[in-house]
XYZ file of N, CA, C and O in Angstrom:
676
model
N 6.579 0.877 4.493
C 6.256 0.504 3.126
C 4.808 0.051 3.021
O 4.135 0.230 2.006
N 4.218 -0.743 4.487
C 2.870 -1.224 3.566
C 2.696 -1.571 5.270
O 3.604 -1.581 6.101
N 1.044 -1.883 5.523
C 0.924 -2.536 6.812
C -0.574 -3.199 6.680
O -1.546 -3.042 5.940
N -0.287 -3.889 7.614
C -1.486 -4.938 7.480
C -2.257 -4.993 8.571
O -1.486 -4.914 9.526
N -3.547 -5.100 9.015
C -4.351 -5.412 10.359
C -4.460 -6.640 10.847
O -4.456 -7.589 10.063
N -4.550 -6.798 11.934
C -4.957 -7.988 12.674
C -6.630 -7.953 12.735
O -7.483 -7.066 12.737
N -6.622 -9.325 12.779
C -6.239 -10.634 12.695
C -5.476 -10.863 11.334
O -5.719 -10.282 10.277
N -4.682 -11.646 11.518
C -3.994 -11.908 9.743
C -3.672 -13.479 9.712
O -3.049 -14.041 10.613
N -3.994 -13.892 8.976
C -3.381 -15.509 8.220
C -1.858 -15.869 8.228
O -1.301 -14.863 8.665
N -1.066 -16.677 7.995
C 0.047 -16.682 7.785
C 0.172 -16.383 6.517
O 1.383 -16.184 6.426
N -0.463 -16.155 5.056
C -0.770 -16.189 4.200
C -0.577 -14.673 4.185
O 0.458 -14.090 3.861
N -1.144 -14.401 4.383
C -1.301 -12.841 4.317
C -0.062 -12.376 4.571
O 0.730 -11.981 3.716
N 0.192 -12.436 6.234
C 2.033 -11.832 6.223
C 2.820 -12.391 5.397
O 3.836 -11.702 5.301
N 2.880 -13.752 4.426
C 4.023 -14.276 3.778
C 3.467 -13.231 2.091
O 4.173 -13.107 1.090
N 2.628 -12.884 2.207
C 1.983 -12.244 0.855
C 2.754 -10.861 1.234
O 3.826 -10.625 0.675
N 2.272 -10.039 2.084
C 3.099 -8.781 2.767
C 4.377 -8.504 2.559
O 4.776 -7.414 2.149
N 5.435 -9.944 2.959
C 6.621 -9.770 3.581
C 7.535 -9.426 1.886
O 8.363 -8.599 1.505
N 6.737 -10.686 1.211
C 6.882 -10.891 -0.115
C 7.265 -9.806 -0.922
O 8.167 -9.605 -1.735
N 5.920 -8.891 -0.272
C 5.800 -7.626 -1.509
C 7.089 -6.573 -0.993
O 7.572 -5.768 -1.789
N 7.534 -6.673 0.297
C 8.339 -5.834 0.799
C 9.680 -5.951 0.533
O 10.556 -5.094 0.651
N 9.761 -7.099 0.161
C 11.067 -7.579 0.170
C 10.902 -7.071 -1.695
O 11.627 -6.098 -1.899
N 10.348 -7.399 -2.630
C 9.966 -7.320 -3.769
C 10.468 -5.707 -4.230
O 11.080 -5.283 -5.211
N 9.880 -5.047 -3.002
C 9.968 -3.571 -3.559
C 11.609 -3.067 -3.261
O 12.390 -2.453 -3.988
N 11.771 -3.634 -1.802
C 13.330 -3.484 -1.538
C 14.388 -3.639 -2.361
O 15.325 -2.841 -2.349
N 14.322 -5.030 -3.417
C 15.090 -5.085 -4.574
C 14.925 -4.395 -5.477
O 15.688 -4.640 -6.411
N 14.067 -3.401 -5.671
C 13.742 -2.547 -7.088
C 14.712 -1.591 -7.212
O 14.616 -0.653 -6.421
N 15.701 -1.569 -8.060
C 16.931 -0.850 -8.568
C 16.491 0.968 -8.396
O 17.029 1.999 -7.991
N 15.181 0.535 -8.988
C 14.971 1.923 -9.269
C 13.413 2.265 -9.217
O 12.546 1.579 -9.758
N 13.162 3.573 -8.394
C 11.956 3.788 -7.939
C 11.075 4.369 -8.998
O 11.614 4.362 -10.105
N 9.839 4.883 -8.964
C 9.053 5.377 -9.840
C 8.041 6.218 -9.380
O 7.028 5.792 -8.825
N 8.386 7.947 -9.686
C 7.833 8.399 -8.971
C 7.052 9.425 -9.914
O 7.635 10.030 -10.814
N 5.287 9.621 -9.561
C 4.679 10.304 -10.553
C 4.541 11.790 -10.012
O 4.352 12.132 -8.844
N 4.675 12.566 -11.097
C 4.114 14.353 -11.177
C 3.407 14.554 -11.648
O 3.459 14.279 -12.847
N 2.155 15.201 -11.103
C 0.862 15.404 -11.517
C 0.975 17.086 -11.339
O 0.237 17.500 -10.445
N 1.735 18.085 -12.002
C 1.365 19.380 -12.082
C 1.065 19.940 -13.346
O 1.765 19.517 -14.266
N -0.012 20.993 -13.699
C -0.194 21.806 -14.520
C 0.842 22.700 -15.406
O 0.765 22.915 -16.616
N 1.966 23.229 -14.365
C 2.587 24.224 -14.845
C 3.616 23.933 -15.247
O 4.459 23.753 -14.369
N 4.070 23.745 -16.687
C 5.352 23.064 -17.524
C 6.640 23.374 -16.442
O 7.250 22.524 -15.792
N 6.866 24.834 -16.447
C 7.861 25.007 -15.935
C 7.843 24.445 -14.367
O 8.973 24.256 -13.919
N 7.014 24.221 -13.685
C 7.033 24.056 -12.394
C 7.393 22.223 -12.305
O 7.966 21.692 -11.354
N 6.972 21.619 -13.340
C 6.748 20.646 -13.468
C 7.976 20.174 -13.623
O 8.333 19.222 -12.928
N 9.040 20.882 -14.773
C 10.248 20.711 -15.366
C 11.210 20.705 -13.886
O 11.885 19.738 -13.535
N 11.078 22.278 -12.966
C 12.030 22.123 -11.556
C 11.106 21.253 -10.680
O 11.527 21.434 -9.538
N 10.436 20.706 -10.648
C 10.704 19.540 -9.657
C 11.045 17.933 -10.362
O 11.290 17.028 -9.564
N 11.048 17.666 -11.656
C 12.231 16.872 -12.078
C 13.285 16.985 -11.741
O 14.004 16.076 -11.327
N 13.594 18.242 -11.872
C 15.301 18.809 -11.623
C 15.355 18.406 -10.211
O 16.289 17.640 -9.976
N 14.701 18.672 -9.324
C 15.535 18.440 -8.357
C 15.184 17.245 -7.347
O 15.812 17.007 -6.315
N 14.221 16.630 -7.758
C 14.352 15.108 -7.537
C 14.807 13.846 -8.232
O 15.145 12.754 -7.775
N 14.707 14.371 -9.640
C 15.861 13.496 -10.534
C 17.092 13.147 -10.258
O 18.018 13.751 -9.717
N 16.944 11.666 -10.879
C 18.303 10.712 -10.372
C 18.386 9.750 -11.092
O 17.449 9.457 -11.835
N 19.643 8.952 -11.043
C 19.483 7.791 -11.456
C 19.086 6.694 -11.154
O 19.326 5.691 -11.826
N 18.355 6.705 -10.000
C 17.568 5.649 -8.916
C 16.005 6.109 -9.147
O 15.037 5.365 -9.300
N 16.029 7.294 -9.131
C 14.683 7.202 -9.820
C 13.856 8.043 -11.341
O 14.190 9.113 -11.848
N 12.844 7.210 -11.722
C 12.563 7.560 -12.607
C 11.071 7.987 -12.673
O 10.141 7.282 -12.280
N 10.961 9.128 -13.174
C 10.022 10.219 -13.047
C 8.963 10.459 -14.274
O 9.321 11.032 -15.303
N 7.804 10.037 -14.106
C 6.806 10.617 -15.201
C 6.344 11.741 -14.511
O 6.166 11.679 -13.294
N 6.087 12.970 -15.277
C 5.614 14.236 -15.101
C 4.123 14.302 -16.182
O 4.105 14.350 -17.412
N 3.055 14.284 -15.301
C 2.100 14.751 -16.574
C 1.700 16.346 -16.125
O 2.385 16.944 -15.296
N 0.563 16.934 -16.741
C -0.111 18.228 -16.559
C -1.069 18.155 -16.340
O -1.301 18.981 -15.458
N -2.648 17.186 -16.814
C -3.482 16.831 -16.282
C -3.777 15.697 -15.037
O -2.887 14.886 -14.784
N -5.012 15.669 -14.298
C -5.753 14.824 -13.700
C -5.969 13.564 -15.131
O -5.175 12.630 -15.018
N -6.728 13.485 -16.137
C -6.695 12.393 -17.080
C -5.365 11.683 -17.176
O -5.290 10.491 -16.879
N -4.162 12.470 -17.636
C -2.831 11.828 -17.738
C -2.664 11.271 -16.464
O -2.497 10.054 -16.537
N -2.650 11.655 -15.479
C -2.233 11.058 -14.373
C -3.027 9.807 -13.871
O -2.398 8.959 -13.239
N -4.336 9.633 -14.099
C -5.308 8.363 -13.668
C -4.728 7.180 -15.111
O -4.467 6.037 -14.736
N -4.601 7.394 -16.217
C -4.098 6.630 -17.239
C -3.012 6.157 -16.950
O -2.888 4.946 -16.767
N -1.964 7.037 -16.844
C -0.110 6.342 -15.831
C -0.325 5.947 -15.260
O 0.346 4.916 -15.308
N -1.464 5.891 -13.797
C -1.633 4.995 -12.944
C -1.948 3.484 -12.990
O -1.507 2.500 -12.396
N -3.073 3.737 -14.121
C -3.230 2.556 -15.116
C -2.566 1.711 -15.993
O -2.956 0.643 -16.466
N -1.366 2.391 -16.184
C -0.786 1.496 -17.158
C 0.306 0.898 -16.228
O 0.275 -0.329 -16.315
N 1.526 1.462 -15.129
C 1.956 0.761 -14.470
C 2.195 1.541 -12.664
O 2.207 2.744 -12.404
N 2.340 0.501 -11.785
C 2.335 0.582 -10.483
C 3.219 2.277 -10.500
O 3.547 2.792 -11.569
N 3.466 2.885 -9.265
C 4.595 3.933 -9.027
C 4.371 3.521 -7.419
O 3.506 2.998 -6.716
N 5.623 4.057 -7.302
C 6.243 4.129 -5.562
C 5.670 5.286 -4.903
O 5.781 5.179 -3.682
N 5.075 6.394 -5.287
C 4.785 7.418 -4.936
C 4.726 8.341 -6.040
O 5.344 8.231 -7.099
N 3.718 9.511 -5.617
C 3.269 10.353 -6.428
C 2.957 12.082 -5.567
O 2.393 12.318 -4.499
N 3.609 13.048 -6.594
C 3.440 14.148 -5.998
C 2.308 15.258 -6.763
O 2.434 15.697 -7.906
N 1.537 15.473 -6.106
C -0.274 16.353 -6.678
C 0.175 17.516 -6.568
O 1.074 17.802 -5.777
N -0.449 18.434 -7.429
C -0.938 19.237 -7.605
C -2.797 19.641 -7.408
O -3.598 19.402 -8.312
N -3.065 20.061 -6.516
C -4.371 19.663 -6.316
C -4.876 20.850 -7.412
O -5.839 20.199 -7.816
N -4.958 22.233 -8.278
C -5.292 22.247 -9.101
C -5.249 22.188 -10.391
O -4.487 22.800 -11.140
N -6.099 21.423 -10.661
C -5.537 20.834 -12.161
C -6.667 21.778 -13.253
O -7.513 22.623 -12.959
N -6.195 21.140 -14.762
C -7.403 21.997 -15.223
C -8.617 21.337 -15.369
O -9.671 21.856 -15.737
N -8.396 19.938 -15.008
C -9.671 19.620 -15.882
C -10.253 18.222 -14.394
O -11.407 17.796 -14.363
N -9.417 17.879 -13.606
C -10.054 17.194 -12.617
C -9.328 17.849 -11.132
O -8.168 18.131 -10.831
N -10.756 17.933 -10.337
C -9.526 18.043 -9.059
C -8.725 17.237 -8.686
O -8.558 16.106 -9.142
N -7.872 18.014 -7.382
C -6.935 16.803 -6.811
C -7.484 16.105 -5.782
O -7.013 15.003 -5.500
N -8.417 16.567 -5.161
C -9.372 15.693 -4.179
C -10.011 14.357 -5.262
O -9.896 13.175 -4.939
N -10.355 14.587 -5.928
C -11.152 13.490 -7.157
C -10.566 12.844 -7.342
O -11.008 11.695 -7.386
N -8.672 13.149 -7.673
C -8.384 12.114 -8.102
C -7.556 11.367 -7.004
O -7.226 10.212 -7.274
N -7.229 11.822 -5.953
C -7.439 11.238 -4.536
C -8.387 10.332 -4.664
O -8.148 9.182 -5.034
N -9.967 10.924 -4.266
C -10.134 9.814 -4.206
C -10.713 8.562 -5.104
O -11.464 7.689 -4.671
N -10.224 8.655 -6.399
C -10.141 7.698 -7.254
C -9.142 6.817 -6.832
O -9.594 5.708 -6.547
N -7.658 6.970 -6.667
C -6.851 6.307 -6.306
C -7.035 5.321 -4.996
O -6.600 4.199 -4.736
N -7.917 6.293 -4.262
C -7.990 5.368 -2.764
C -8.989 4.380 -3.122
O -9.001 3.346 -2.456
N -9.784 4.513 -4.012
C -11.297 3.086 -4.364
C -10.393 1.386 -4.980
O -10.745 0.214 -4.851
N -8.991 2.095 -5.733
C -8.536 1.054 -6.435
C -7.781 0.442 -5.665
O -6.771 1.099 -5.417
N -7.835 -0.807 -5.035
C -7.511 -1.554 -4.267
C -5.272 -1.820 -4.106
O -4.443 -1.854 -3.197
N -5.283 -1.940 -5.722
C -3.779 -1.513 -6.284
C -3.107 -0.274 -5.665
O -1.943 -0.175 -5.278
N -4.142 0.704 -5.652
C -3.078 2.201 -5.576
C -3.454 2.936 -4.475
O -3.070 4.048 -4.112
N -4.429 2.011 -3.880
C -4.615 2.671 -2.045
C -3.591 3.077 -1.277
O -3.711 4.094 -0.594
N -2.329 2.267 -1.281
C -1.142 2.725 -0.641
C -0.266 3.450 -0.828
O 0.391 4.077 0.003
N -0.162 3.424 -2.165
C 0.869 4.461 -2.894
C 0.766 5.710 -2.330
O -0.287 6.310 -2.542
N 1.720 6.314 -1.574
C 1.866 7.445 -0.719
C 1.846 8.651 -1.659
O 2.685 8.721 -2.557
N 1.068 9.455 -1.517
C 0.748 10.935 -1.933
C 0.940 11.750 -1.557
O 0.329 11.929 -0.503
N 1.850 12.889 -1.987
C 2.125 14.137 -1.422
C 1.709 15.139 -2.018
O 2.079 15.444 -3.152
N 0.885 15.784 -1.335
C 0.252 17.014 -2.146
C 1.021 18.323 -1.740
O 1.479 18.618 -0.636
N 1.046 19.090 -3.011
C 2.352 20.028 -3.378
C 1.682 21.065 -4.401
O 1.769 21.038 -5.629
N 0.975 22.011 -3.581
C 0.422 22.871 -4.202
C 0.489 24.375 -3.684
O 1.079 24.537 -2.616
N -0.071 25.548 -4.342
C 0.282 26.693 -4.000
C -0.698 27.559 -3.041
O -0.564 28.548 -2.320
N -2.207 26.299 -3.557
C -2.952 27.147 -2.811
C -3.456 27.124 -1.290
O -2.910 26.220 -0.657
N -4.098 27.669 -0.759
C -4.138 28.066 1.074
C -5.116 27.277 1.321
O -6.194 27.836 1.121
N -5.220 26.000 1.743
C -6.359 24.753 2.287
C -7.029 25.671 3.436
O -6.482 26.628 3.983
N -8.279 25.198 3.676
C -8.701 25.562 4.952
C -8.570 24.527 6.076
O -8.017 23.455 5.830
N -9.010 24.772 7.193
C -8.628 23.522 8.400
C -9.310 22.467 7.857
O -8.652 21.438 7.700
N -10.472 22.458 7.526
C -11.581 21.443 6.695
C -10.753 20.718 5.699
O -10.756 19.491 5.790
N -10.224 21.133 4.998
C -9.644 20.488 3.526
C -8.527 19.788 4.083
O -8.475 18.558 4.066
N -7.315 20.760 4.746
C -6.681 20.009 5.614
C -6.619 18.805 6.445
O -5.632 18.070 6.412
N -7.856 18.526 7.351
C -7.904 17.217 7.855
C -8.272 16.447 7.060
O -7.735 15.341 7.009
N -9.280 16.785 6.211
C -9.711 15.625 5.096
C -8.554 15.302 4.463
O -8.215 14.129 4.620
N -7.731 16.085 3.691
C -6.509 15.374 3.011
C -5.273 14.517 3.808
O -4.455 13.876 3.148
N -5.213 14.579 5.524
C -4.598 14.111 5.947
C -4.925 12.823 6.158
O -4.183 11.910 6.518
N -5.919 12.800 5.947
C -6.547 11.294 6.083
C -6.236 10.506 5.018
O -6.634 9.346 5.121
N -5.630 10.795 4.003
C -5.655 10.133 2.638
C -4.479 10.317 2.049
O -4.274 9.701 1.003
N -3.464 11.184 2.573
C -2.141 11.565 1.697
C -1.254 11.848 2.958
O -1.701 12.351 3.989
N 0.310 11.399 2.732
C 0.997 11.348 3.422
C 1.784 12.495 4.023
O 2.243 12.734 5.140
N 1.758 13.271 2.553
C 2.087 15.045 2.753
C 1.245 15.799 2.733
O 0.083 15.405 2.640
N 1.615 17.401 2.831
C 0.926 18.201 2.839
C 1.934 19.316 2.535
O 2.639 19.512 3.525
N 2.250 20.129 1.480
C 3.284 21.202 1.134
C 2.847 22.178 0.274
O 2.556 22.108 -0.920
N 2.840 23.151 1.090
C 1.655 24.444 0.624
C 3.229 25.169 -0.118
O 4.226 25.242 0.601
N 3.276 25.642 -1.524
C 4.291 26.338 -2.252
C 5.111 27.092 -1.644
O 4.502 28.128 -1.377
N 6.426 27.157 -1.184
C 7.017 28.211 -0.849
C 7.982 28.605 -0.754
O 8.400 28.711 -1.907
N 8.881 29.012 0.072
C 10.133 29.591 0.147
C 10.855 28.566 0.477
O 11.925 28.603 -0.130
N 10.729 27.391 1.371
C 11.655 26.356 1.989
C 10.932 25.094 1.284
O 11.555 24.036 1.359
N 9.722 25.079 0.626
C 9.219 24.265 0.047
C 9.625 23.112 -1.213
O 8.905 22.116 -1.151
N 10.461 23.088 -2.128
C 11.277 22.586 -2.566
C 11.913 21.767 -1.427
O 11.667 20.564 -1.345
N 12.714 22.376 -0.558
C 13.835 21.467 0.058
C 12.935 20.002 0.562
O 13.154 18.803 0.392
N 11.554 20.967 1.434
C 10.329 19.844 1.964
C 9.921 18.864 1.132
O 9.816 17.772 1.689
N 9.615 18.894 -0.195
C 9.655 18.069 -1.359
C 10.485 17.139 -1.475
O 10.097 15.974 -1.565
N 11.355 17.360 -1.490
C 12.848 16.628 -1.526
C 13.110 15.453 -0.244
O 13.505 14.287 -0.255
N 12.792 16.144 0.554
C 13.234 15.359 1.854
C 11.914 14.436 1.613
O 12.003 13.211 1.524
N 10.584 15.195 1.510
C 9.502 13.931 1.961
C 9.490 12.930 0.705
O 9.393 11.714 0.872
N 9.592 13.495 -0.512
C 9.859 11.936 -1.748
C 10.682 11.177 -1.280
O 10.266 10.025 -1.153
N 12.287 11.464 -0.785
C 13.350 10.547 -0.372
C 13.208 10.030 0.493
O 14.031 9.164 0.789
N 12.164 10.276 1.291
C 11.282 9.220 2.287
C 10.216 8.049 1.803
O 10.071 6.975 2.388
N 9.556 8.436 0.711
C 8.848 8.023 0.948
C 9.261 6.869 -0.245
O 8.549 5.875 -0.390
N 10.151 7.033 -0.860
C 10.809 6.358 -2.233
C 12.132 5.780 -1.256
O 13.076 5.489 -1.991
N 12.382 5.583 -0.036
C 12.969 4.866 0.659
C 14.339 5.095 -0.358
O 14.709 4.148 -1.053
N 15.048 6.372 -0.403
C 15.897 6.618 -1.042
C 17.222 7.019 0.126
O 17.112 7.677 1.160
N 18.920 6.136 -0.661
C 19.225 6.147 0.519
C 20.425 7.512 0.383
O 21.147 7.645 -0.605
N 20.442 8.443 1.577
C 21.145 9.949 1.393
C 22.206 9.692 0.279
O 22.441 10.132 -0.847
N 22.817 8.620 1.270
C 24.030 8.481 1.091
C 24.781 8.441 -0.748
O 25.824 8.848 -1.259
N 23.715 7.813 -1.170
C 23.528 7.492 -2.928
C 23.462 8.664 -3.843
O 23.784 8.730 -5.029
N 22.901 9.719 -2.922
C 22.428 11.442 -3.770
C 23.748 12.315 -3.738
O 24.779 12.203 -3.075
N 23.359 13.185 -4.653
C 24.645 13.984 -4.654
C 24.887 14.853 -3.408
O 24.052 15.169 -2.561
N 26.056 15.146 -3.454
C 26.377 16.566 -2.628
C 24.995 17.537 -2.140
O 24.350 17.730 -1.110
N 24.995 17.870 -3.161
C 24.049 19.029 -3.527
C 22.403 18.789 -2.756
O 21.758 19.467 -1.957
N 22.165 17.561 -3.409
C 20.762 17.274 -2.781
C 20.846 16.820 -1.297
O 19.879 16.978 -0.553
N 21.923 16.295 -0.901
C 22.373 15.776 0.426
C 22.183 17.121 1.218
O 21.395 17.066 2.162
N 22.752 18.228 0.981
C 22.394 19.469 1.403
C 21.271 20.072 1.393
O 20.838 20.714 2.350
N 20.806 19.952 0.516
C 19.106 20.386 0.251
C 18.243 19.881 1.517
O 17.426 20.534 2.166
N 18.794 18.046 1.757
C 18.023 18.283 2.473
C 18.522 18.120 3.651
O 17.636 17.802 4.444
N 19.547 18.195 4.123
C 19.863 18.993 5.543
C 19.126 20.199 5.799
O 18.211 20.179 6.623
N 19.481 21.429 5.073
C 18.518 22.252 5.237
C 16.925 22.601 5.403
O 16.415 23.666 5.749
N 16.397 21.546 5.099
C 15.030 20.860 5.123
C 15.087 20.423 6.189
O 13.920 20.162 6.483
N 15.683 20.177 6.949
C 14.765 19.488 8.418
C 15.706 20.508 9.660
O 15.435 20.413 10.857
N 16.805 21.449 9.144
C 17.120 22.495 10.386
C 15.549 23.396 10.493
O 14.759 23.562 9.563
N 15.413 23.866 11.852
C 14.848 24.693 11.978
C 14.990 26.151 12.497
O 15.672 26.356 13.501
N 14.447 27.045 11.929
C 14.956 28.586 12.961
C 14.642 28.157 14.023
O 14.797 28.840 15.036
């Protein structure tokens, strides 16, 4: 959920432990969509929607830095092209604001990174899910990670989803 460096205060870990325990009681998670494409936008509601968590979907980079602004989220899934800001930009906008440095990011896009773009984004976002055929299920499994969501609570259906998400050929 969150980690801290040494040297630390007692202050600090009782500030830490605080926030962990804080987030642990939260009924219900909050998780943002930052894609362009209505319809693309609409199936990945569908299939991370729940009643544990609750989902803003925008289409721009602007919508998405404003939601950030108005309240905290547990995690957020990018689209790195947007129309009007990149997803590197607004990366690293998020990482300057001291608030939303941690908030785990999964980037969930269609297009082909190079090794370059690749390490740079690993440095800053927790995923990495290039569009595809098994891609959905990967979605699924890495939000319910990272939204500390528990299997057992999801339906059938998604419980399967993501079994199939972590077999391998």
């Amino acid at each position: 959920i969150t980690q801290i460096t040494k040297p630390v205060t007692k202050e600090v870990v009782e500030k830490t432990l605080d926030s962990i325990s804080g987030f642990l009681e939260q009924k219900q998670r909050k998780l943002l969509v930052v894609e362009d494409n209505k319809e693309e936008r609409g199936a990945i509601v569908q299939l991370i929607g729940n009643g544990d968590v609750k989902i803003t979907a925008v289409g721009t980079g602007k919508e998405a830095l404003k939601a950030l602004r108005k309240e905290p989220y547990d995690c957020m899934v990018l689209d790195l092209g947007l129309p009007d800001i990149a997803g590197a930009d607004i990366i690293a906008e998020i990482k300057k604001d001291e608030g939303l440095a941690t908030m785990p990011i999964i980037v969930y896009t269609a297009r082909e990174l190079t090794k370059k773009e690749t390490a740079l984004l690993q440095k800053e976002v927790k995923g990495i899910i290039i569009k595809g055929a098994k891609s959905p299920e990967r979605l699924l499994d890495e939000t319910a990670l990272f939204l500390h969501r528990v299997e057992a609570n999801m339906t059938e259906e998604r419980r399967r989803v993501i079994s199939q998400a972590r077999q391998s050929d």
